[in-house]
Amino acid sequence: MSTLEIKDLEVSVEVADDEWKKILHGANITIKSGEVHAIMGPNGSGKSTLAYSIAGHPQYRVDSGEVLLDGHDILEGSPDDRAKAGLFLAMQYPVAVPGVTVSNFLRTARTAIDGSAPNVRAWVKELKEAMDLLRVDPEFAQRDVNVGFSGGEKKRLEILQMKMLHPRFAILDETDSGLDIDALRVVSDGVNTVHKDSGCGVMLITHYTRILRYIKPDFVHVFVDGHFAESGGPELAEQLEERGYDKYVN
């Protein structure tokens, strides 16, 4: 059993030379292994800032607070240190990496996390099984990372990474963004499969409730103006669907 604790996190972003704007105002949340937490809120509320500052994006400055993974403050480490500790971030807009195939990218990342390269034969078998399970075209393995990929293909590749890298906690930043209904089902099925198999904790960031029809959260949190305004069970998402965020932003 692992625990990810975010305590009193305050984060600023640089908007001009040496000019910073505070985005997070004392965010607090605890996620345990096996739990799915849906983070919902309007545009500009700081949800993505929360995700990227936890992962260690250099654009964001942590002013105060802690991010504890099993009691160890991962804010002291670099982004790759955080990944090696068991943190995974699926980005809202995955970047293309020309010249690096999906297979090489995944094997290099896995080697960095495990500290040694996986056996080639075992790796090929594991990758094939994962791609079959997540309904990823086997030809993707030899394509350059996200080059020429559709939105749905990029998101499926993110979930394939999640499957192959065995994180303890996965942060999914608007995984449903830009997906049609068929792609949403496929990606959601992949998240559910990886979550069930690995028992990892999941922080699912989204604007809308539609993805929650397929990925069932244990907890739902409303994130507004850089902090958690309310927390509850799945019923909270249903209330947000009916009433929106006006209660929190006004």
PDB file of C-alpha atoms in Angstrom:
ATOM      1  CA  MET A   1       0.000   0.000   0.000  1.00  0.00           C
ATOM      2  CA  SER A   2       1.419   3.364  -1.089  1.00  0.00           C
ATOM      3  CA  THR A   3       0.215   6.890  -0.348  1.00  0.00           C
ATOM      4  CA  LEU A   4       0.577  10.145  -2.269  1.00  0.00           C
ATOM      5  CA  GLU A   5      -0.011  13.185  -0.061  1.00  0.00           C
ATOM      6  CA  ILE A   6      -0.181  16.757  -1.321  1.00  0.00           C
ATOM      7  CA  LYS A   7       0.050  19.157   1.586  1.00  0.00           C
ATOM      8  CA  ASP A   8      -0.572  22.923   1.493  1.00  0.00           C
ATOM      9  CA  LEU A   9       0.899  23.165  -2.023  1.00  0.00           C
ATOM     10  CA  GLU A  10       1.361  26.705  -3.305  1.00  0.00           C
ATOM     11  CA  VAL A  11       2.691  27.135  -6.839  1.00  0.00           C
ATOM     12  CA  SER A  12       3.415  30.113  -9.106  1.00  0.00           C
ATOM     13  CA  VAL A  13       4.010  30.359 -12.847  1.00  0.00           C
ATOM     14  CA  GLU A  14       6.294  32.870 -14.570  1.00  0.00           C
ATOM     15  CA  VAL A  15       4.216  35.231 -16.741  1.00  0.00           C
ATOM     16  CA  ALA A  16       7.065  37.625 -17.641  1.00  0.00           C
ATOM     17  CA  ASP A  17      10.745  38.086 -16.828  1.00  0.00           C
ATOM     18  CA  ASP A  18      10.984  37.614 -13.076  1.00  0.00           C
ATOM     19  CA  GLU A  19       7.237  38.185 -12.736  1.00  0.00           C
ATOM     20  CA  TRP A  20       5.290  35.340 -11.155  1.00  0.00           C
ATOM     21  CA  LYS A  21       1.586  34.681 -10.725  1.00  0.00           C
ATOM     22  CA  LYS A  22       0.349  32.399  -7.966  1.00  0.00           C
ATOM     23  CA  ILE A  23      -1.897  29.624  -9.301  1.00  0.00           C
ATOM     24  CA  LEU A  24      -2.177  27.100  -6.457  1.00  0.00           C
ATOM     25  CA  HIS A  25      -3.310  28.361  -3.082  1.00  0.00           C
ATOM     26  CA  GLY A  26      -2.767  25.613  -0.524  1.00  0.00           C
ATOM     27  CA  ALA A  27      -3.894  22.439  -2.315  1.00  0.00           C
ATOM     28  CA  ASN A  28      -4.402  19.366  -0.110  1.00  0.00           C
ATOM     29  CA  ILE A  29      -5.288  15.812  -1.146  1.00  0.00           C
ATOM     30  CA  THR A  30      -4.327  12.244  -0.191  1.00  0.00           C
ATOM     31  CA  ILE A  31      -4.504   9.344  -2.650  1.00  0.00           C
ATOM     32  CA  LYS A  32      -3.882   5.714  -1.721  1.00  0.00           C
ATOM     33  CA  SER A  33      -3.055   2.687  -3.837  1.00  0.00           C
ATOM     34  CA  GLY A  34      -6.061   1.366  -5.720  1.00  0.00           C
ATOM     35  CA  GLU A  35      -8.085   4.573  -5.385  1.00  0.00           C
ATOM     36  CA  VAL A  36      -9.399   6.660  -8.285  1.00  0.00           C
ATOM     37  CA  HIS A  37      -9.797  10.366  -7.539  1.00  0.00           C
ATOM     38  CA  ALA A  38     -11.543  12.568 -10.110  1.00  0.00           C
ATOM     39  CA  ILE A  39     -10.433  16.208 -10.018  1.00  0.00           C
ATOM     40  CA  MET A  40     -13.052  18.434 -11.653  1.00  0.00           C
ATOM     41  CA  GLY A  41     -13.191  22.170 -12.169  1.00  0.00           C
ATOM     42  CA  PRO A  42     -13.676  24.947 -14.704  1.00  0.00           C
ATOM     43  CA  ASN A  43     -11.059  26.204 -17.155  1.00  0.00           C
ATOM     44  CA  GLY A  44      -8.269  28.148 -15.511  1.00  0.00           C
ATOM     45  CA  SER A  45      -8.827  26.723 -12.044  1.00  0.00           C
ATOM     46  CA  GLY A  46      -5.284  25.308 -11.780  1.00  0.00           C
ATOM     47  CA  LYS A  47      -5.904  21.606 -12.390  1.00  0.00           C
ATOM     48  CA  SER A  48      -3.119  21.215 -14.953  1.00  0.00           C
ATOM     49  CA  THR A  49      -0.794  23.329 -12.811  1.00  0.00           C
ATOM     50  CA  LEU A  50      -1.406  20.847 -10.004  1.00  0.00           C
ATOM     51  CA  ALA A  51      -0.501  17.936 -12.296  1.00  0.00           C
ATOM     52  CA  TYR A  52       2.625  19.476 -13.814  1.00  0.00           C
ATOM     53  CA  SER A  53       4.005  20.880 -10.581  1.00  0.00           C
ATOM     54  CA  ILE A  54       3.721  17.431  -8.962  1.00  0.00           C
ATOM     55  CA  ALA A  55       5.591  15.934 -11.917  1.00  0.00           C
ATOM     56  CA  GLY A  56       8.305  18.604 -11.774  1.00  0.00           C
ATOM     57  CA  HIS A  57       7.708  20.796 -14.834  1.00  0.00           C
ATOM     58  CA  PRO A  58      10.341  23.596 -14.708  1.00  0.00           C
ATOM     59  CA  GLN A  59       7.816  26.271 -15.705  1.00  0.00           C
ATOM     60  CA  TYR A  60       6.188  26.023 -12.286  1.00  0.00           C
ATOM     61  CA  ARG A  61       7.727  27.278  -9.042  1.00  0.00           C
ATOM     62  CA  VAL A  62       6.738  25.607  -5.798  1.00  0.00           C
ATOM     63  CA  ASP A  63       6.498  28.366  -3.196  1.00  0.00           C
ATOM     64  CA  SER A  64       5.579  26.154  -0.258  1.00  0.00           C
ATOM     65  CA  GLY A  65       4.073  22.829   0.666  1.00  0.00           C
ATOM     66  CA  GLU A  66       4.983  19.166   0.219  1.00  0.00           C
ATOM     67  CA  VAL A  67       4.284  16.280  -2.119  1.00  0.00           C
ATOM     68  CA  LEU A  68       4.937  13.100  -0.153  1.00  0.00           C
ATOM     69  CA  LEU A  69       5.205   9.682  -1.770  1.00  0.00           C
ATOM     70  CA  ASP A  70       5.198   7.177   1.072  1.00  0.00           C
ATOM     71  CA  GLY A  71       6.448   9.917   3.373  1.00  0.00           C
ATOM     72  CA  HIS A  72       9.304  11.092   1.131  1.00  0.00           C
ATOM     73  CA  ASP A  73       9.071  14.615  -0.287  1.00  0.00           C
ATOM     74  CA  ILE A  74       9.514  14.110  -4.034  1.00  0.00           C
ATOM     75  CA  LEU A  75       9.697  17.873  -4.634  1.00  0.00           C
ATOM     76  CA  GLU A  76      13.360  17.564  -3.713  1.00  0.00           C
ATOM     77  CA  GLY A  77      13.970  15.376  -6.789  1.00  0.00           C
ATOM     78  CA  SER A  78      14.157  16.038 -10.517  1.00  0.00           C
ATOM     79  CA  PRO A  79      11.311  14.999 -12.849  1.00  0.00           C
ATOM     80  CA  ASP A  80      13.085  11.735 -13.698  1.00  0.00           C
ATOM     81  CA  ASP A  81      13.666  11.057  -9.987  1.00  0.00           C
ATOM     82  CA  ARG A  82       9.931  11.427  -9.440  1.00  0.00           C
ATOM     83  CA  ALA A  83       9.189   9.061 -12.315  1.00  0.00           C
ATOM     84  CA  LYS A  84      11.632   6.507 -10.912  1.00  0.00           C
ATOM     85  CA  ALA A  85       9.889   6.820  -7.536  1.00  0.00           C
ATOM     86  CA  GLY A  86       6.662   5.663  -9.174  1.00  0.00           C
ATOM     87  CA  LEU A  87       4.926   8.789 -10.480  1.00  0.00           C
ATOM     88  CA  PHE A  88       3.419   8.856 -13.988  1.00  0.00           C
ATOM     89  CA  LEU A  89       1.927  11.806 -15.872  1.00  0.00           C
ATOM     90  CA  ALA A  90      -0.270  11.400 -18.954  1.00  0.00           C
ATOM     91  CA  MET A  91      -0.218  14.824 -20.594  1.00  0.00           C
ATOM     92  CA  GLN A  92      -3.218  16.628 -22.033  1.00  0.00           C
ATOM     93  CA  TYR A  93      -1.220  17.387 -25.184  1.00  0.00           C
ATOM     94  CA  PRO A  94       1.386  14.634 -25.680  1.00  0.00           C
ATOM     95  CA  VAL A  95       4.427  15.845 -27.606  1.00  0.00           C
ATOM     96  CA  ALA A  96       5.901  14.272 -30.735  1.00  0.00           C
ATOM     97  CA  VAL A  97       9.466  12.932 -30.605  1.00  0.00           C
ATOM     98  CA  PRO A  98      10.771  12.526 -34.174  1.00  0.00           C
ATOM     99  CA  GLY A  99      13.534   9.974 -34.603  1.00  0.00           C
ATOM    100  CA  VAL A 100      12.610   7.909 -31.525  1.00  0.00           C
ATOM    101  CA  THR A 101      10.429   4.858 -32.026  1.00  0.00           C
ATOM    102  CA  VAL A 102       7.743   3.919 -29.538  1.00  0.00           C
ATOM    103  CA  SER A 103       9.522   0.639 -28.777  1.00  0.00           C
ATOM    104  CA  ASN A 104      12.883   2.307 -28.087  1.00  0.00           C
ATOM    105  CA  PHE A 105      11.250   5.062 -26.062  1.00  0.00           C
ATOM    106  CA  LEU A 106       9.404   2.625 -23.812  1.00  0.00           C
ATOM    107  CA  ARG A 107      12.383   0.303 -23.350  1.00  0.00           C
ATOM    108  CA  THR A 108      14.677   3.228 -22.496  1.00  0.00           C
ATOM    109  CA  ALA A 109      12.168   4.572 -19.981  1.00  0.00           C
ATOM    110  CA  ARG A 110      11.704   1.148 -18.411  1.00  0.00           C
ATOM    111  CA  THR A 111      15.480   0.707 -18.176  1.00  0.00           C
ATOM    112  CA  ALA A 112      15.810   4.047 -16.380  1.00  0.00           C
ATOM    113  CA  ILE A 113      13.100   3.096 -13.881  1.00  0.00           C
ATOM    114  CA  ASP A 114      14.278  -0.478 -13.234  1.00  0.00           C
ATOM    115  CA  GLY A 115      17.993   0.337 -13.294  1.00  0.00           C
ATOM    116  CA  SER A 116      18.743  -2.341 -15.903  1.00  0.00           C
ATOM    117  CA  ALA A 117      17.556  -3.147 -19.398  1.00  0.00           C
ATOM    118  CA  PRO A 118      14.818  -5.784 -19.703  1.00  0.00           C
ATOM    119  CA  ASN A 119      15.596  -9.029 -21.494  1.00  0.00           C
ATOM    120  CA  VAL A 120      14.916  -8.414 -25.180  1.00  0.00           C
ATOM    121  CA  ARG A 121      12.807 -11.516 -25.774  1.00  0.00           C
ATOM    122  CA  ALA A 122      10.763 -10.993 -22.618  1.00  0.00           C
ATOM    123  CA  TRP A 123      10.367  -7.299 -23.448  1.00  0.00           C
ATOM    124  CA  VAL A 124       9.068  -7.939 -26.958  1.00  0.00           C
ATOM    125  CA  LYS A 125       6.554 -10.447 -25.587  1.00  0.00           C
ATOM    126  CA  GLU A 126       5.388  -8.091 -22.828  1.00  0.00           C
ATOM    127  CA  LEU A 127       5.028  -5.152 -25.213  1.00  0.00           C
ATOM    128  CA  LYS A 128       3.038  -7.209 -27.709  1.00  0.00           C
ATOM    129  CA  GLU A 129       0.692  -8.470 -25.021  1.00  0.00           C
ATOM    130  CA  ALA A 130       0.182  -4.945 -23.694  1.00  0.00           C
ATOM    131  CA  MET A 131      -0.549  -3.574 -27.160  1.00  0.00           C
ATOM    132  CA  ASP A 132      -3.040  -6.371 -27.813  1.00  0.00           C
ATOM    133  CA  LEU A 133      -4.719  -5.752 -24.461  1.00  0.00           C
ATOM    134  CA  LEU A 134      -5.040  -2.004 -25.064  1.00  0.00           C
ATOM    135  CA  ARG A 135      -5.992  -2.434 -28.724  1.00  0.00           C
ATOM    136  CA  VAL A 136      -2.942  -0.542 -29.972  1.00  0.00           C
ATOM    137  CA  ASP A 137      -1.887  -1.263 -33.558  1.00  0.00           C
ATOM    138  CA  PRO A 138       1.325  -3.388 -33.419  1.00  0.00           C
ATOM    139  CA  GLU A 139       2.825  -1.149 -36.109  1.00  0.00           C
ATOM    140  CA  PHE A 140       2.931   1.663 -33.543  1.00  0.00           C
ATOM    141  CA  ALA A 141       5.986   0.034 -31.974  1.00  0.00           C
ATOM    142  CA  GLN A 142       8.141   1.030 -34.967  1.00  0.00           C
ATOM    143  CA  ARG A 143       6.637   4.483 -35.501  1.00  0.00           C
ATOM    144  CA  ASP A 144       8.206   7.629 -34.082  1.00  0.00           C
ATOM    145  CA  VAL A 145       6.593   8.737 -30.822  1.00  0.00           C
ATOM    146  CA  ASN A 146       3.346  10.612 -31.598  1.00  0.00           C
ATOM    147  CA  VAL A 147       4.537  11.655 -35.067  1.00  0.00           C
ATOM    148  CA  GLY A 148       1.456  11.719 -37.294  1.00  0.00           C
ATOM    149  CA  PHE A 149      -0.694  10.186 -34.530  1.00  0.00           C
ATOM    150  CA  SER A 150      -4.341  11.168 -34.184  1.00  0.00           C
ATOM    151  CA  GLY A 151      -5.609  12.500 -30.865  1.00  0.00           C
ATOM    152  CA  GLY A 152      -6.991   9.105 -29.918  1.00  0.00           C
ATOM    153  CA  GLU A 153      -3.778   7.328 -30.899  1.00  0.00           C
ATOM    154  CA  LYS A 154      -1.730   9.696 -28.744  1.00  0.00           C
ATOM    155  CA  LYS A 155      -3.936   9.043 -25.733  1.00  0.00           C
ATOM    156  CA  ARG A 156      -3.794   5.281 -26.260  1.00  0.00           C
ATOM    157  CA  LEU A 157      -0.007   5.517 -26.378  1.00  0.00           C
ATOM    158  CA  GLU A 158      -0.070   7.373 -23.052  1.00  0.00           C
ATOM    159  CA  ILE A 159      -2.008   4.487 -21.495  1.00  0.00           C
ATOM    160  CA  LEU A 160       0.409   1.997 -23.074  1.00  0.00           C
ATOM    161  CA  GLN A 161       3.220   3.874 -21.323  1.00  0.00           C
ATOM    162  CA  MET A 162       1.283   3.644 -18.076  1.00  0.00           C
ATOM    163  CA  LYS A 163       0.944  -0.100 -18.585  1.00  0.00           C
ATOM    164  CA  MET A 164       4.623  -0.695 -19.395  1.00  0.00           C
ATOM    165  CA  LEU A 165       6.179   1.579 -16.756  1.00  0.00           C
ATOM    166  CA  HIS A 166       4.287   0.168 -13.740  1.00  0.00           C
ATOM    167  CA  PRO A 167       3.748   3.416 -11.789  1.00  0.00           C
ATOM    168  CA  ARG A 168       2.507   3.542  -8.242  1.00  0.00           C
ATOM    169  CA  PHE A 169       0.474   6.671  -9.002  1.00  0.00           C
ATOM    170  CA  ALA A 170      -0.817   7.905 -12.348  1.00  0.00           C
ATOM    171  CA  ILE A 171      -1.890  11.491 -12.999  1.00  0.00           C
ATOM    172  CA  LEU A 172      -4.113  11.682 -16.073  1.00  0.00           C
ATOM    173  CA  ASP A 173      -4.474  15.274 -17.237  1.00  0.00           C
ATOM    174  CA  GLU A 174      -7.681  15.572 -19.280  1.00  0.00           C
ATOM    175  CA  THR A 175      -7.234  12.197 -20.937  1.00  0.00           C
ATOM    176  CA  ASP A 176     -10.694  12.639 -22.489  1.00  0.00           C
ATOM    177  CA  SER A 177      -9.725  15.874 -24.260  1.00  0.00           C
ATOM    178  CA  GLY A 178     -10.335  15.715 -28.007  1.00  0.00           C
ATOM    179  CA  LEU A 179     -11.592  12.119 -28.049  1.00  0.00           C
ATOM    180  CA  ASP A 180     -14.661  10.948 -29.916  1.00  0.00           C
ATOM    181  CA  ILE A 181     -16.979   8.497 -28.187  1.00  0.00           C
ATOM    182  CA  ASP A 182     -15.300   5.374 -29.596  1.00  0.00           C
ATOM    183  CA  ALA A 183     -11.786   6.538 -28.679  1.00  0.00           C
ATOM    184  CA  LEU A 184     -13.031   7.551 -25.234  1.00  0.00           C
ATOM    185  CA  ARG A 185     -14.310   4.024 -24.608  1.00  0.00           C
ATOM    186  CA  VAL A 186     -11.060   2.438 -25.776  1.00  0.00           C
ATOM    187  CA  VAL A 187      -8.877   4.747 -23.677  1.00  0.00           C
ATOM    188  CA  SER A 188     -11.130   4.363 -20.624  1.00  0.00           C
ATOM    189  CA  ASP A 189     -11.062   0.578 -20.951  1.00  0.00           C
ATOM    190  CA  GLY A 190      -7.265   0.781 -21.052  1.00  0.00           C
ATOM    191  CA  VAL A 191      -7.106   2.892 -17.901  1.00  0.00           C
ATOM    192  CA  ASN A 192      -9.466   0.513 -16.104  1.00  0.00           C
ATOM    193  CA  THR A 193      -7.417  -2.507 -17.180  1.00  0.00           C
ATOM    194  CA  VAL A 194      -4.085  -1.045 -16.085  1.00  0.00           C
ATOM    195  CA  HIS A 195      -5.572   0.208 -12.813  1.00  0.00           C
ATOM    196  CA  LYS A 196      -7.066  -3.194 -12.030  1.00  0.00           C
ATOM    197  CA  ASP A 197      -3.903  -5.098 -12.921  1.00  0.00           C
ATOM    198  CA  SER A 198      -1.423  -2.807 -11.146  1.00  0.00           C
ATOM    199  CA  GLY A 199      -3.450  -1.441  -8.233  1.00  0.00           C
ATOM    200  CA  CYS A 200      -1.961   1.989  -8.804  1.00  0.00           C
ATOM    201  CA  GLY A 201      -3.607   5.113  -7.467  1.00  0.00           C
ATOM    202  CA  VAL A 202      -5.128   7.403 -10.097  1.00  0.00           C
ATOM    203  CA  MET A 203      -5.662  11.166 -10.172  1.00  0.00           C
ATOM    204  CA  LEU A 204      -8.045  11.772 -13.083  1.00  0.00           C
ATOM    205  CA  ILE A 205      -8.290  15.428 -14.082  1.00  0.00           C
ATOM    206  CA  THR A 206     -11.283  16.381 -16.228  1.00  0.00           C
ATOM    207  CA  HIS A 207     -13.792  19.130 -17.034  1.00  0.00           C
ATOM    208  CA  TYR A 208     -16.662  16.812 -17.846  1.00  0.00           C
ATOM    209  CA  THR A 209     -18.478  13.856 -16.359  1.00  0.00           C
ATOM    210  CA  ARG A 210     -18.606  11.808 -19.572  1.00  0.00           C
ATOM    211  CA  ILE A 211     -15.344   9.950 -18.864  1.00  0.00           C
ATOM    212  CA  LEU A 212     -16.692   9.088 -15.403  1.00  0.00           C
ATOM    213  CA  ARG A 213     -19.311   6.913 -17.077  1.00  0.00           C
ATOM    214  CA  TYR A 214     -16.469   4.578 -18.004  1.00  0.00           C
ATOM    215  CA  ILE A 215     -13.880   5.181 -15.274  1.00  0.00           C
ATOM    216  CA  LYS A 216     -15.690   5.000 -11.954  1.00  0.00           C
ATOM    217  CA  PRO A 217     -14.108   7.233  -9.299  1.00  0.00           C
ATOM    218  CA  ASP A 218     -13.985   6.434  -5.606  1.00  0.00           C
ATOM    219  CA  PHE A 219     -13.778  10.140  -4.788  1.00  0.00           C
ATOM    220  CA  VAL A 220     -14.674  13.339  -6.649  1.00  0.00           C
ATOM    221  CA  HIS A 221     -13.101  16.702  -5.843  1.00  0.00           C
ATOM    222  CA  VAL A 222     -14.009  20.189  -7.034  1.00  0.00           C
ATOM    223  CA  PHE A 223     -10.925  22.273  -7.774  1.00  0.00           C
ATOM    224  CA  VAL A 224     -11.474  26.017  -8.077  1.00  0.00           C
ATOM    225  CA  ASP A 225      -9.093  28.985  -7.820  1.00  0.00           C
ATOM    226  CA  GLY A 226      -6.080  26.839  -7.009  1.00  0.00           C
ATOM    227  CA  HIS A 227      -7.517  24.814  -4.150  1.00  0.00           C
ATOM    228  CA  PHE A 228      -9.967  22.006  -3.396  1.00  0.00           C
ATOM    229  CA  ALA A 229     -13.367  23.573  -2.739  1.00  0.00           C
ATOM    230  CA  GLU A 230     -15.341  20.384  -2.012  1.00  0.00           C
ATOM    231  CA  SER A 231     -14.844  16.622  -1.903  1.00  0.00           C
ATOM    232  CA  GLY A 232     -17.279  13.730  -1.966  1.00  0.00           C
ATOM    233  CA  GLY A 233     -18.233  10.484  -3.599  1.00  0.00           C
ATOM    234  CA  PRO A 234     -19.382   9.793  -7.173  1.00  0.00           C
ATOM    235  CA  GLU A 235     -22.649  11.570  -6.463  1.00  0.00           C
ATOM    236  CA  LEU A 236     -20.770  14.883  -6.434  1.00  0.00           C
ATOM    237  CA  ALA A 237     -20.008  14.458 -10.140  1.00  0.00           C
ATOM    238  CA  GLU A 238     -23.729  14.012 -10.819  1.00  0.00           C
ATOM    239  CA  GLN A 239     -24.459  17.244  -8.958  1.00  0.00           C
ATOM    240  CA  LEU A 240     -21.841  19.069 -11.045  1.00  0.00           C
ATOM    241  CA  GLU A 241     -23.415  17.706 -14.224  1.00  0.00           C
ATOM    242  CA  GLU A 242     -26.761  19.198 -13.184  1.00  0.00           C
ATOM    243  CA  ARG A 243     -25.645  22.485 -11.634  1.00  0.00           C
ATOM    244  CA  GLY A 244     -22.204  23.299 -13.048  1.00  0.00           C
ATOM    245  CA  TYR A 245     -19.522  25.192 -11.148  1.00  0.00           C
ATOM    246  CA  ASP A 246     -21.381  28.453 -10.446  1.00  0.00           C
ATOM    247  CA  LYS A 247     -21.755  27.568  -6.778  1.00  0.00           C
ATOM    248  CA  TYR A 248     -17.974  27.568  -6.423  1.00  0.00           C
ATOM    249  CA  VAL A 249     -16.794  30.341  -8.724  1.00  0.00           C
ATOM    250  CA  ASN A 250     -19.295  32.983  -7.624  1.00  0.00           C
TER     251      ASN A 250
END
